[in-house]
Short mmCIF file of C-alpha atoms in Angstrom, two decimals:
data_model
loop_
_atom_site.label_atom_id
_atom_site.label_comp_id
_atom_site.label_asym_id
_atom_site.label_seq_id
_atom_site.Cartn_x
_atom_site.Cartn_y
_atom_site.Cartn_z
CA MET A 263 102.40 75.33 37.30
CA LYS A 264 100.76 78.69 36.52
CA LEU A 265 99.15 78.63 39.96
CA ASN A 266 102.56 78.21 41.58
CA LYS A 267 103.93 81.16 39.61
CA VAL A 268 100.99 83.30 40.73
CA ILE A 269 101.57 82.37 44.39
CA VAL A 270 105.29 83.18 44.13
CA LEU A 271 104.48 86.50 42.47
CA LEU A 272 102.02 87.42 45.22
CA VAL A 273 104.57 86.54 47.91
CA LEU A 274 107.25 88.68 46.25
CA MET A 275 104.81 91.58 45.88
CA GLY A 276 103.92 91.26 49.56
CA LEU A 277 107.57 91.29 50.61
CA ALA A 278 108.28 94.29 48.41
CA TRP A 279 105.33 96.19 49.90
CA SER A 280 106.39 95.26 53.43
CA CYS A 281 109.96 96.46 52.82
CA LYS A 282 108.68 99.71 51.34
CA LYS A 283 106.42 100.23 54.34
CA ASP A 284 109.35 99.63 56.72
CA GLU A 285 111.42 102.18 54.80
CA GLU A 286 108.61 104.74 55.06
CA ASN A 287 108.09 104.05 58.80
CA PRO A 288 111.49 102.99 60.17
CA ILE A 289 111.69 101.86 63.80
CA VAL A 290 113.47 104.54 65.78
CA GLU A 291 115.26 103.41 68.93
CA VAL A 292 115.02 106.05 71.64
CA PRO A 293 118.16 106.09 73.85
CA PRO A 294 117.75 106.23 77.64
CA ARG A 295 117.37 109.69 79.13
CA PRO A 296 120.27 111.23 81.08
CA PRO A 297 120.31 109.75 84.62
CA ALA A 298 120.93 113.12 86.29
CA GLU A 299 117.80 114.53 84.65
CA VAL A 300 115.65 111.53 85.57
CA LYS A 301 117.00 111.55 89.12
CA ILE A 302 115.60 115.05 89.72
CA GLU A 303 112.12 114.00 88.53
CA ASN A 304 112.16 110.71 90.45
CA ASP A 305 113.28 112.27 93.71
CA ALA A 306 110.67 115.05 93.43
CA GLU A 307 107.94 112.40 93.08
CA ILE A 308 109.30 110.38 96.00
CA GLN A 309 109.56 113.46 98.23
CA ALA A 310 105.98 114.46 97.41
CA PHE A 311 104.81 110.93 98.23
CA LEU A 312 106.67 110.88 101.56
CA LYS A 313 105.22 114.25 102.57
CA SER A 314 101.64 113.23 101.78
CA HIS A 315 101.49 109.65 103.11
CA PHE A 316 101.84 107.72 106.37
CA TYR A 317 101.89 104.06 107.38
CA ASN A 318 100.14 102.21 110.20
CA TYR A 319 102.92 102.91 112.69
CA GLU A 320 100.52 103.08 115.63
CA GLU A 321 99.56 99.42 115.12
CA PHE A 322 103.23 98.42 114.92
CA ASN A 323 104.08 100.42 118.05
CA ASN A 324 101.18 98.90 120.04
CA PRO A 325 100.02 95.77 118.18
CA PRO A 326 96.30 95.09 118.71
CA GLU A 327 95.06 91.54 119.20
CA ASN A 328 95.35 89.45 116.03
CA PHE A 329 97.33 92.16 114.23
CA ASP A 330 98.68 90.75 110.95
CA PHE A 331 101.83 92.93 110.90
CA LYS A 332 101.12 94.07 107.35
CA ILE A 333 102.32 97.46 106.13
CA LYS A 334 99.43 99.71 105.16
CA ILE A 335 100.13 103.08 103.53
CA ASP A 336 97.51 105.83 103.24
CA THR A 337 97.25 109.54 102.48
CA LEU A 338 97.41 112.32 105.05
CA ALA A 339 93.84 113.54 104.65
CA GLY A 340 90.58 113.72 106.58
CA ASP A 341 90.78 111.81 109.87
CA ASN A 342 94.40 110.95 109.06
CA ALA A 343 95.58 114.50 108.45
CA ASP A 344 97.42 114.64 111.80
CA LYS A 345 99.39 111.41 111.33
CA THR A 346 103.18 111.51 111.14
CA PRO A 347 104.31 111.72 107.49
CA LEU A 348 106.68 109.15 106.07
CA LEU A 349 109.24 111.84 105.30
CA SER A 350 110.17 112.16 108.97
CA GLN A 351 110.48 108.39 109.46
CA MET A 352 112.54 107.18 106.49
CA ASP A 353 116.22 106.29 106.46
CA THR A 354 118.30 106.52 103.29
CA GLU A 355 121.20 104.82 101.55
CA GLU A 356 123.22 106.28 98.68
CA ILE A 357 124.05 103.89 95.85
CA VAL A 358 126.40 104.76 92.98
CA VAL A 359 124.96 103.62 89.63
CA PRO A 360 127.28 103.52 86.57
CA SER A 361 125.69 104.96 83.43
CA LYS A 362 126.63 101.80 81.51
CA SER A 363 124.36 99.73 83.75
CA LEU A 364 121.46 101.88 82.48
CA GLY A 365 122.24 101.15 78.83
CA LEU A 366 124.29 104.29 78.21
CA ASP A 367 127.71 104.43 76.58
CA ASP A 368 129.37 107.08 78.73
CA GLU A 369 131.69 106.41 81.66
CA GLY A 370 129.79 108.56 84.15
CA SER A 371 127.67 107.61 87.14
CA THR A 372 125.00 109.06 89.42
CA THR A 373 124.39 108.66 93.13
CA GLN A 374 120.86 107.37 93.65
CA ILE A 375 118.98 107.49 96.97
CA LEU A 376 117.19 104.42 98.29
CA TYR A 377 114.63 105.20 101.03
CA TYR A 378 113.75 102.54 103.61
CA LEU A 379 111.64 102.24 106.75
CA ILE A 380 111.88 99.52 109.39
CA ALA A 381 108.49 98.98 111.03
CA ARG A 382 109.57 95.94 113.06
CA GLU A 383 113.21 95.41 113.90
CA GLY A 384 113.51 91.64 113.72
CA VAL A 385 115.66 89.55 116.04
CA GLY A 386 118.34 88.03 113.82
CA GLY A 387 121.25 89.29 111.79
CA LEU A 388 121.21 91.38 108.65
CA PRO A 389 121.48 89.61 105.29
CA THR A 390 123.89 90.87 102.65
CA VAL A 391 123.24 91.61 98.99
CA ALA A 392 124.92 88.26 98.21
CA ASP A 393 122.74 86.08 100.47
CA SER A 394 119.77 83.81 100.00
CA VAL A 395 116.74 85.00 102.00
CA TYR A 396 113.35 83.56 102.87
CA VAL A 397 111.15 86.54 102.10
CA GLY A 398 107.64 87.67 101.33
CA TYR A 399 107.17 90.87 99.38
CA GLU A 400 104.75 93.11 97.50
CA GLY A 401 105.86 95.47 94.74
CA ASN A 402 103.93 98.71 94.21
CA LEU A 403 104.03 101.86 92.15
CA LEU A 404 103.65 105.04 94.19
CA ASN A 405 100.05 105.34 92.99
CA GLY A 406 99.28 102.11 94.88
CA PHE A 407 99.19 99.76 91.88
CA VAL A 408 100.46 96.30 92.85
CA PHE A 409 102.63 94.93 90.03
CA ASP A 410 103.99 91.88 91.85
CA SER A 411 103.36 89.94 95.04
CA ARG A 412 104.86 86.78 96.46
CA SER A 413 104.30 84.82 99.65
CA TYR A 414 107.31 83.55 101.53
CA SER A 415 109.88 81.74 99.42
CA TRP A 416 113.64 81.42 99.11
CA GLN A 417 115.28 84.05 96.95
CA TYR A 418 118.94 84.26 95.95
CA LEU A 419 119.47 88.02 95.95
CA PRO A 420 122.20 88.23 93.26
CA GLY A 421 119.97 86.08 91.04
CA ALA A 422 116.92 88.26 91.71
CA VAL A 423 118.26 90.93 89.36
CA SER A 424 119.90 91.15 85.98
CA ARG A 425 120.64 94.60 84.66
CA PHE A 426 117.30 95.60 86.19
CA VAL A 427 116.08 96.20 89.75
CA THR A 428 119.64 96.52 91.00
CA GLY A 429 118.41 98.29 94.13
CA TYR A 430 116.29 95.37 95.36
CA PRO A 431 119.07 93.43 97.18
CA TYR A 432 120.23 96.66 98.84
CA GLY A 433 116.73 97.30 100.13
CA VAL A 434 116.22 93.76 101.46
CA ALA A 435 119.61 93.88 103.20
CA HIS A 436 118.29 96.50 105.67
CA PHE A 437 115.82 94.07 107.28
CA LYS A 438 116.89 91.63 109.98
CA VAL A 439 115.90 87.98 109.75
CA GLY A 440 113.44 86.29 112.09
CA ASP A 441 113.95 83.32 114.38
CA GLY A 442 111.89 80.66 112.66
CA ILE A 443 109.65 79.55 109.80
CA VAL A 444 106.23 78.30 110.88
CA SER A 445 103.89 76.18 108.73
CA ASN A 446 100.21 77.10 109.05
CA PRO A 447 97.36 74.54 108.91
CA ASP A 448 96.28 75.92 105.52
CA GLY A 449 99.66 75.09 103.98
CA THR A 450 101.02 78.65 104.07
CA THR A 451 104.04 79.71 106.08
CA LYS A 452 105.12 82.72 108.10
CA ILE A 453 108.33 84.01 109.64
CA THR A 454 108.33 84.66 113.37
CA ASN A 455 109.86 87.86 114.76
CA SER A 456 111.09 88.94 111.35
CA GLY A 457 112.15 92.36 110.14
CA ILE A 458 109.24 94.11 108.44
CA GLY A 459 109.04 97.38 106.52
CA PHE A 460 109.36 98.79 103.06
CA PHE A 461 111.73 100.61 100.77
CA ILE A 462 111.36 102.98 97.83
CA MET A 463 113.85 103.18 95.01
CA PRO A 464 114.16 105.50 92.01
CA SER A 465 113.93 104.14 88.49
CA ALA A 466 117.72 103.95 88.07
CA LEU A 467 117.65 101.23 90.75
CA GLY A 468 114.66 99.60 89.05
CA TYR A 469 113.75 99.12 85.38
CA TYR A 470 114.78 102.65 84.32
CA ASP A 471 113.76 103.18 80.66
CA ILE A 472 112.40 99.66 80.10
CA ASP A 473 108.60 99.32 80.12
CA GLN A 474 107.32 96.33 82.08
CA PRO A 475 103.73 95.01 82.42
CA GLY A 476 102.02 97.59 84.60
CA ILE A 477 105.27 99.53 85.11
CA PRO A 478 105.88 102.53 82.82
CA ALA A 479 109.45 103.54 82.02
CA TYR A 480 111.23 105.68 84.64
CA SER A 481 108.89 104.55 87.45
CA ASN A 482 109.80 104.67 91.12
CA LEU A 483 109.18 101.34 92.88
CA LEU A 484 108.04 100.53 96.43
CA PHE A 485 108.57 97.08 97.98
CA LYS A 486 106.94 95.93 101.22
CA ILE A 487 109.20 93.33 102.83
CA ASP A 488 108.87 90.62 105.46
#
């Protein structure tokens, strides 16, 4: 009986100490930063990236034998200093993002710029943001870190996002579909004559202020698409 009283007392003391500690070090929720402010920083980083990098456009323009049609991005330096920078090759789309979709209470919005590049046109029609697509992709930060990669699979674009990565369906919708799905002997698949390229979107079209594994808050995202 005395032992039980001692255990109860220790538990109560522990709870009291824990509550006191929480009062001394309360958890402070940091609200999202203003979208207009973040937009300036994001676009500056994207512009710097586009000015200092190129992709393997020469291989796409004149495919060598056994070319895998994979997007490769590198810096404009050394032997590659005279390559054409991405900045002169990208197309853009403006997307209006309500502040509420970023976790803010105000009624405002910002116009965010999605950058995209089509390396291979594709032969079919364009999907919409409401379609299902058979797609392979690789998600990167602008420093080259790969945070996600998936071989070809069906993806329902409206279901691919929640309040996050709202720009992804818009990016995918710029790439035409191919004319067939081929099964390889090793069990993998590929799409023939598909649209191939990549798009870059600012954080307001991605995870914005939410940290993800390998993705810091307010990160720009790059997706290579097939």
